[in-house]
């Protein structure tokens, strides 16, 4: 028996945009969010901005960012791992997404309010992701979308001639729901420790998931089992360096460590392993994700002195301090002689004029300053995983495709679960939210049209 | 407040603001986040300053990815409410009276009731029965019941004391914030602070705030405007009446369509609507971001203002009947109680917040030099 026209699986930005778009297209919509109400919204809760194409300044975005510019940014970070047709649809539709979101209750922040950094590529929503999520849930509710929390979709079945079905685990046990169409918008598998261990090995247990604990990838796996073509790379994820004392999930933006480039970074053996000065711009966070994940035990330490410490924003966790490098090493559980040796070799290699090192392996190519003024300080660092880079292949209408490129009947995908079609490698600020909103809207409309055909 | 409670309160607020500073997703909501951004480490002085920039609008709480049930348990509005209330206590003048901010509603309501009761009792004791219960709105009818000198004298002395105490408290608070940033331009800063104060730009300016729940609204700002401008209209009515009486020789009561009565009526209705509306919003508000122990102080001020306004309007309605005399005593008592408690109650949020807004504006106008 058909429960409703469109079932949307997920509760983040992509799911909400799909639900709203489907409802506005006349379909009856049921949205299944696996999180409880207080933690609804997936990783969108931790998000901040949309990357949008635009021909000139608007109240919410400065300058100009045209389609060619957008496309070349995507090509650069992905190294060409992108579907041009899907990417073009993303770029084209991104131009109108801010207006559509505003119509659906989302408020954007005035680009010239003196608080936001200059941005010609992204528009910031007022109050961050949770306020966006609240606004979209309110709109969905007002439009008559039925929302169910604590409802995890366990299984997806293909259409038996006319309708796909989903099996939901909710408070009353399991339930099978049939729908005219299903939109899968349930994110990646970054919170699924077992799956991560399968693909990444032991390091999976050493990393922190920066977002929702509900990104288990159950639906992603289900779609792949149904024959959906995979896209992207299960062995790859977007990671940044976070304070090792971060909570296991949902640390969001605040646990990122800012100062790694300023001092030195050592592994648990007290040895440096990378050029700390390689990235001092916006990429300074993400460049460390992979580096630290590869360290023994998945842990590293940011080491600085009290002069260097003034140059970066502190961690939200207390600085571990000691009067000498040896004592600091003891406090961190590193052999004191090893850290002392590393620090003195580093100090000795600094060229006073250039701000870099000479004859050191690995070198520090920029902002090299001696670690000499006590008290000395340190933060423990781990890799924080934002999202995984494995998805299902879709076309530009958000239809999930099998390995022959044939759409699975009545099944659509939006958001991180299909993001690797566009961004198979790397990351661009604000791109995940744009993929979620743009393909959420497309998937919602397409699903409604499919269900009501 | 016990010492460990106070230090736990400071620690909680500092922790919350450190996380906010690392996040800054809320920087479009109000002036607090910009002022926070300019600070790396947060001292107790910074907390005292930032807490008074917060208008307790709670938009940031409902937008907060770190609010409960998140492990960080962030509750910025609640933490800052407590610190802010502590600043009133710390800077009260004379200093020992700061303890009146504990269970503040008891003090405020007790003083008000005592003032009303005392006025009624003294009136019944001293005012001749025919004057107290006399009928007629002839000129100087009010002064038949209570001589002008007693009304003006008692109100003047109480208000004068209050002004002095509030001034000293604000001075102490301002000085505690440390020297004004070098190179700050005062005129544009004053202009900004005044604009922010009279428009309540930081309370639901733009998108609105979370008056009751996560939905944004401007109701709290509108009710506050009705109340605050109502109070202003009542003061204007008193000022005009003083000019009528002393410069022009026209004694009260004045006709219904005279400037003092019109201003007073308009102001009185504004206060009734504003205070009732604010209390109603408070009643239905999501309790989570509120500091429950401080609700009493807020409600006490609202109740006082409601009483002042209601008794004043009632006085207008019955001024030609025998009830005029007793109601005049009730109104006078409520006004005296209101004045007497101003420096030791929620009213301090007004001048403290203006001081903080001015400080923030000075910092902005020093920074962009």
PDB file of C-alpha atoms in Angstrom, chain B residues 26-119:
ATOM      1  CA  UNK B  26      26.062  34.314  15.295  1.00  0.00           C
ATOM      2  CA  UNK B  27      28.029  37.431  14.417  1.00  0.00           C
ATOM      3  CA  UNK B  28      25.123  38.810  12.417  1.00  0.00           C
ATOM      4  CA  UNK B  29      22.761  38.817  15.394  1.00  0.00           C
ATOM      5  CA  UNK B  30      24.030  41.586  17.658  1.00  0.00           C
ATOM      6  CA  UNK B  31      26.927  43.802  18.703  1.00  0.00           C
ATOM      7  CA  UNK B  32      28.205  41.295  21.253  1.00  0.00           C
ATOM      8  CA  UNK B  33      29.848  39.009  18.724  1.00  0.00           C
ATOM      9  CA  UNK B  34      31.810  41.772  17.028  1.00  0.00           C
ATOM     10  CA  UNK B  35      33.106  42.994  20.389  1.00  0.00           C
ATOM     11  CA  UNK B  36      33.966  39.398  21.295  1.00  0.00           C
ATOM     12  CA  UNK B  37      35.875  38.913  18.048  1.00  0.00           C
ATOM     13  CA  UNK B  38      38.199  41.761  19.001  1.00  0.00           C
ATOM     14  CA  UNK B  39      39.270  39.862  22.134  1.00  0.00           C
ATOM     15  CA  UNK B  40      41.604  36.913  22.344  1.00  0.00           C
ATOM     16  CA  UNK B  41      41.622  36.163  26.052  1.00  0.00           C
ATOM     17  CA  UNK B  42      38.647  37.024  28.194  1.00  0.00           C
ATOM     18  CA  UNK B  43      39.151  38.741  31.527  1.00  0.00           C
ATOM     19  CA  UNK B  44      36.482  39.298  34.166  1.00  0.00           C
ATOM     20  CA  UNK B  45      36.275  42.873  32.873  1.00  0.00           C
ATOM     21  CA  UNK B  46      35.487  41.578  29.392  1.00  0.00           C
ATOM     22  CA  UNK B  47      32.765  39.346  30.778  1.00  0.00           C
ATOM     23  CA  UNK B  48      31.224  42.267  32.674  1.00  0.00           C
ATOM     24  CA  UNK B  49      31.278  44.307  29.474  1.00  0.00           C
ATOM     25  CA  UNK B  50      30.013  41.637  27.080  1.00  0.00           C
ATOM     26  CA  UNK B  51      27.255  40.480  29.438  1.00  0.00           C
ATOM     27  CA  UNK B  52      25.687  43.942  29.279  1.00  0.00           C
ATOM     28  CA  UNK B  53      25.843  43.993  25.483  1.00  0.00           C
ATOM     29  CA  UNK B  54      23.601  40.929  25.475  1.00  0.00           C
ATOM     30  CA  UNK B  55      19.914  41.852  25.237  1.00  0.00           C
ATOM     31  CA  UNK B  56      18.855  38.336  26.213  1.00  0.00           C
ATOM     32  CA  UNK B  57      17.134  37.927  22.850  1.00  0.00           C
ATOM     33  CA  UNK B  58      18.084  34.233  22.675  1.00  0.00           C
ATOM     34  CA  UNK B  59      18.293  34.056  18.873  1.00  0.00           C
ATOM     35  CA  UNK B  60      21.849  32.785  19.308  1.00  0.00           C
ATOM     36  CA  UNK B  61      20.724  30.007  21.614  1.00  0.00           C
ATOM     37  CA  UNK B  62      18.233  28.548  19.189  1.00  0.00           C
ATOM     38  CA  UNK B  63      20.855  28.847  16.448  1.00  0.00           C
ATOM     39  CA  UNK B  64      23.502  27.178  18.609  1.00  0.00           C
ATOM     40  CA  UNK B  65      25.008  23.907  17.402  1.00  0.00           C
ATOM     41  CA  UNK B  66      26.558  23.508  20.883  1.00  0.00           C
ATOM     42  CA  UNK B  67      23.431  23.989  22.981  1.00  0.00           C
ATOM     43  CA  UNK B  68      22.194  21.011  24.996  1.00  0.00           C
ATOM     44  CA  UNK B  69      22.021  18.094  24.362  1.00  0.00           C
ATOM     45  CA  UNK B  70      25.452  18.776  22.807  1.00  0.00           C
ATOM     46  CA  UNK B  71      28.328  17.752  25.072  1.00  0.00           C
ATOM     47  CA  UNK B  72      29.473  21.384  25.363  1.00  0.00           C
ATOM     48  CA  UNK B  73      26.136  22.320  27.003  1.00  0.00           C
ATOM     49  CA  UNK B  74      26.438  25.896  25.797  1.00  0.00           C
ATOM     50  CA  UNK B  75      23.816  28.294  27.103  1.00  0.00           C
ATOM     51  CA  UNK B  76      25.062  31.770  26.333  1.00  0.00           C
ATOM     52  CA  UNK B  77      21.917  33.761  27.224  1.00  0.00           C
ATOM     53  CA  UNK B  78      21.610  32.076  30.596  1.00  0.00           C
ATOM     54  CA  UNK B  79      25.314  32.409  31.412  1.00  0.00           C
ATOM     55  CA  UNK B  80      25.359  36.069  30.436  1.00  0.00           C
ATOM     56  CA  UNK B  81      22.135  36.834  32.329  1.00  0.00           C
ATOM     57  CA  UNK B  82      23.824  35.669  35.489  1.00  0.00           C
ATOM     58  CA  UNK B  83      27.010  37.614  34.898  1.00  0.00           C
ATOM     59  CA  UNK B  84      24.983  40.694  33.986  1.00  0.00           C
ATOM     60  CA  UNK B  85      22.905  40.484  37.141  1.00  0.00           C
ATOM     61  CA  UNK B  86      26.178  40.138  39.044  1.00  0.00           C
ATOM     62  CA  UNK B  87      27.411  43.420  37.566  1.00  0.00           C
ATOM     63  CA  UNK B  88      24.370  45.255  38.974  1.00  0.00           C
ATOM     64  CA  UNK B  89      25.164  43.789  42.355  1.00  0.00           C
ATOM     65  CA  UNK B  90      28.878  44.588  42.135  1.00  0.00           C
ATOM     66  CA  UNK B  91      28.388  48.222  41.172  1.00  0.00           C
ATOM     67  CA  UNK B  92      25.340  49.144  43.257  1.00  0.00           C
ATOM     68  CA  UNK B  93      25.735  52.364  45.216  1.00  0.00           C
ATOM     69  CA  UNK B  94      26.183  52.473  48.134  1.00  0.00           C
ATOM     70  CA  UNK B  95      28.041  49.181  47.661  1.00  0.00           C
ATOM     71  CA  UNK B  96      26.491  47.248  50.619  1.00  0.00           C
ATOM     72  CA  UNK B  97      23.060  47.645  49.030  1.00  0.00           C
ATOM     73  CA  UNK B  98      24.240  45.313  46.274  1.00  0.00           C
ATOM     74  CA  UNK B  99      22.872  42.477  48.360  1.00  0.00           C
ATOM     75  CA  UNK B 100      19.376  43.747  47.496  1.00  0.00           C
ATOM     76  CA  UNK B 101      19.892  42.065  44.113  1.00  0.00           C
ATOM     77  CA  UNK B 102      19.557  38.687  45.756  1.00  0.00           C
ATOM     78  CA  UNK B 103      15.924  37.630  45.686  1.00  0.00           C
ATOM     79  CA  UNK B 104      15.449  41.093  44.255  1.00  0.00           C
ATOM     80  CA  UNK B 105      11.709  40.716  43.664  1.00  0.00           C
ATOM     81  CA  UNK B 106      11.062  40.431  47.401  1.00  0.00           C
ATOM     82  CA  UNK B 107      12.816  43.718  48.064  1.00  0.00           C
ATOM     83  CA  UNK B 108      11.202  45.549  45.160  1.00  0.00           C
ATOM     84  CA  UNK B 109       7.673  44.402  45.876  1.00  0.00           C
ATOM     85  CA  UNK B 110       8.034  44.908  49.628  1.00  0.00           C
ATOM     86  CA  UNK B 111       9.212  48.497  49.198  1.00  0.00           C
ATOM     87  CA  UNK B 112       6.388  49.196  46.777  1.00  0.00           C
ATOM     88  CA  UNK B 113       3.731  47.750  49.058  1.00  0.00           C
ATOM     89  CA  UNK B 114       5.173  49.554  52.068  1.00  0.00           C
ATOM     90  CA  UNK B 115       5.213  52.844  50.152  1.00  0.00           C
ATOM     91  CA  UNK B 116       1.586  52.428  49.085  1.00  0.00           C
ATOM     92  CA  UNK B 117       0.518  51.365  52.563  1.00  0.00           C
ATOM     93  CA  UNK B 118       2.431  54.229  54.182  1.00  0.00           C
ATOM     94  CA  UNK B 119       0.878  56.814  51.883  1.00  0.00           C
TER      95      UNK B 119
END
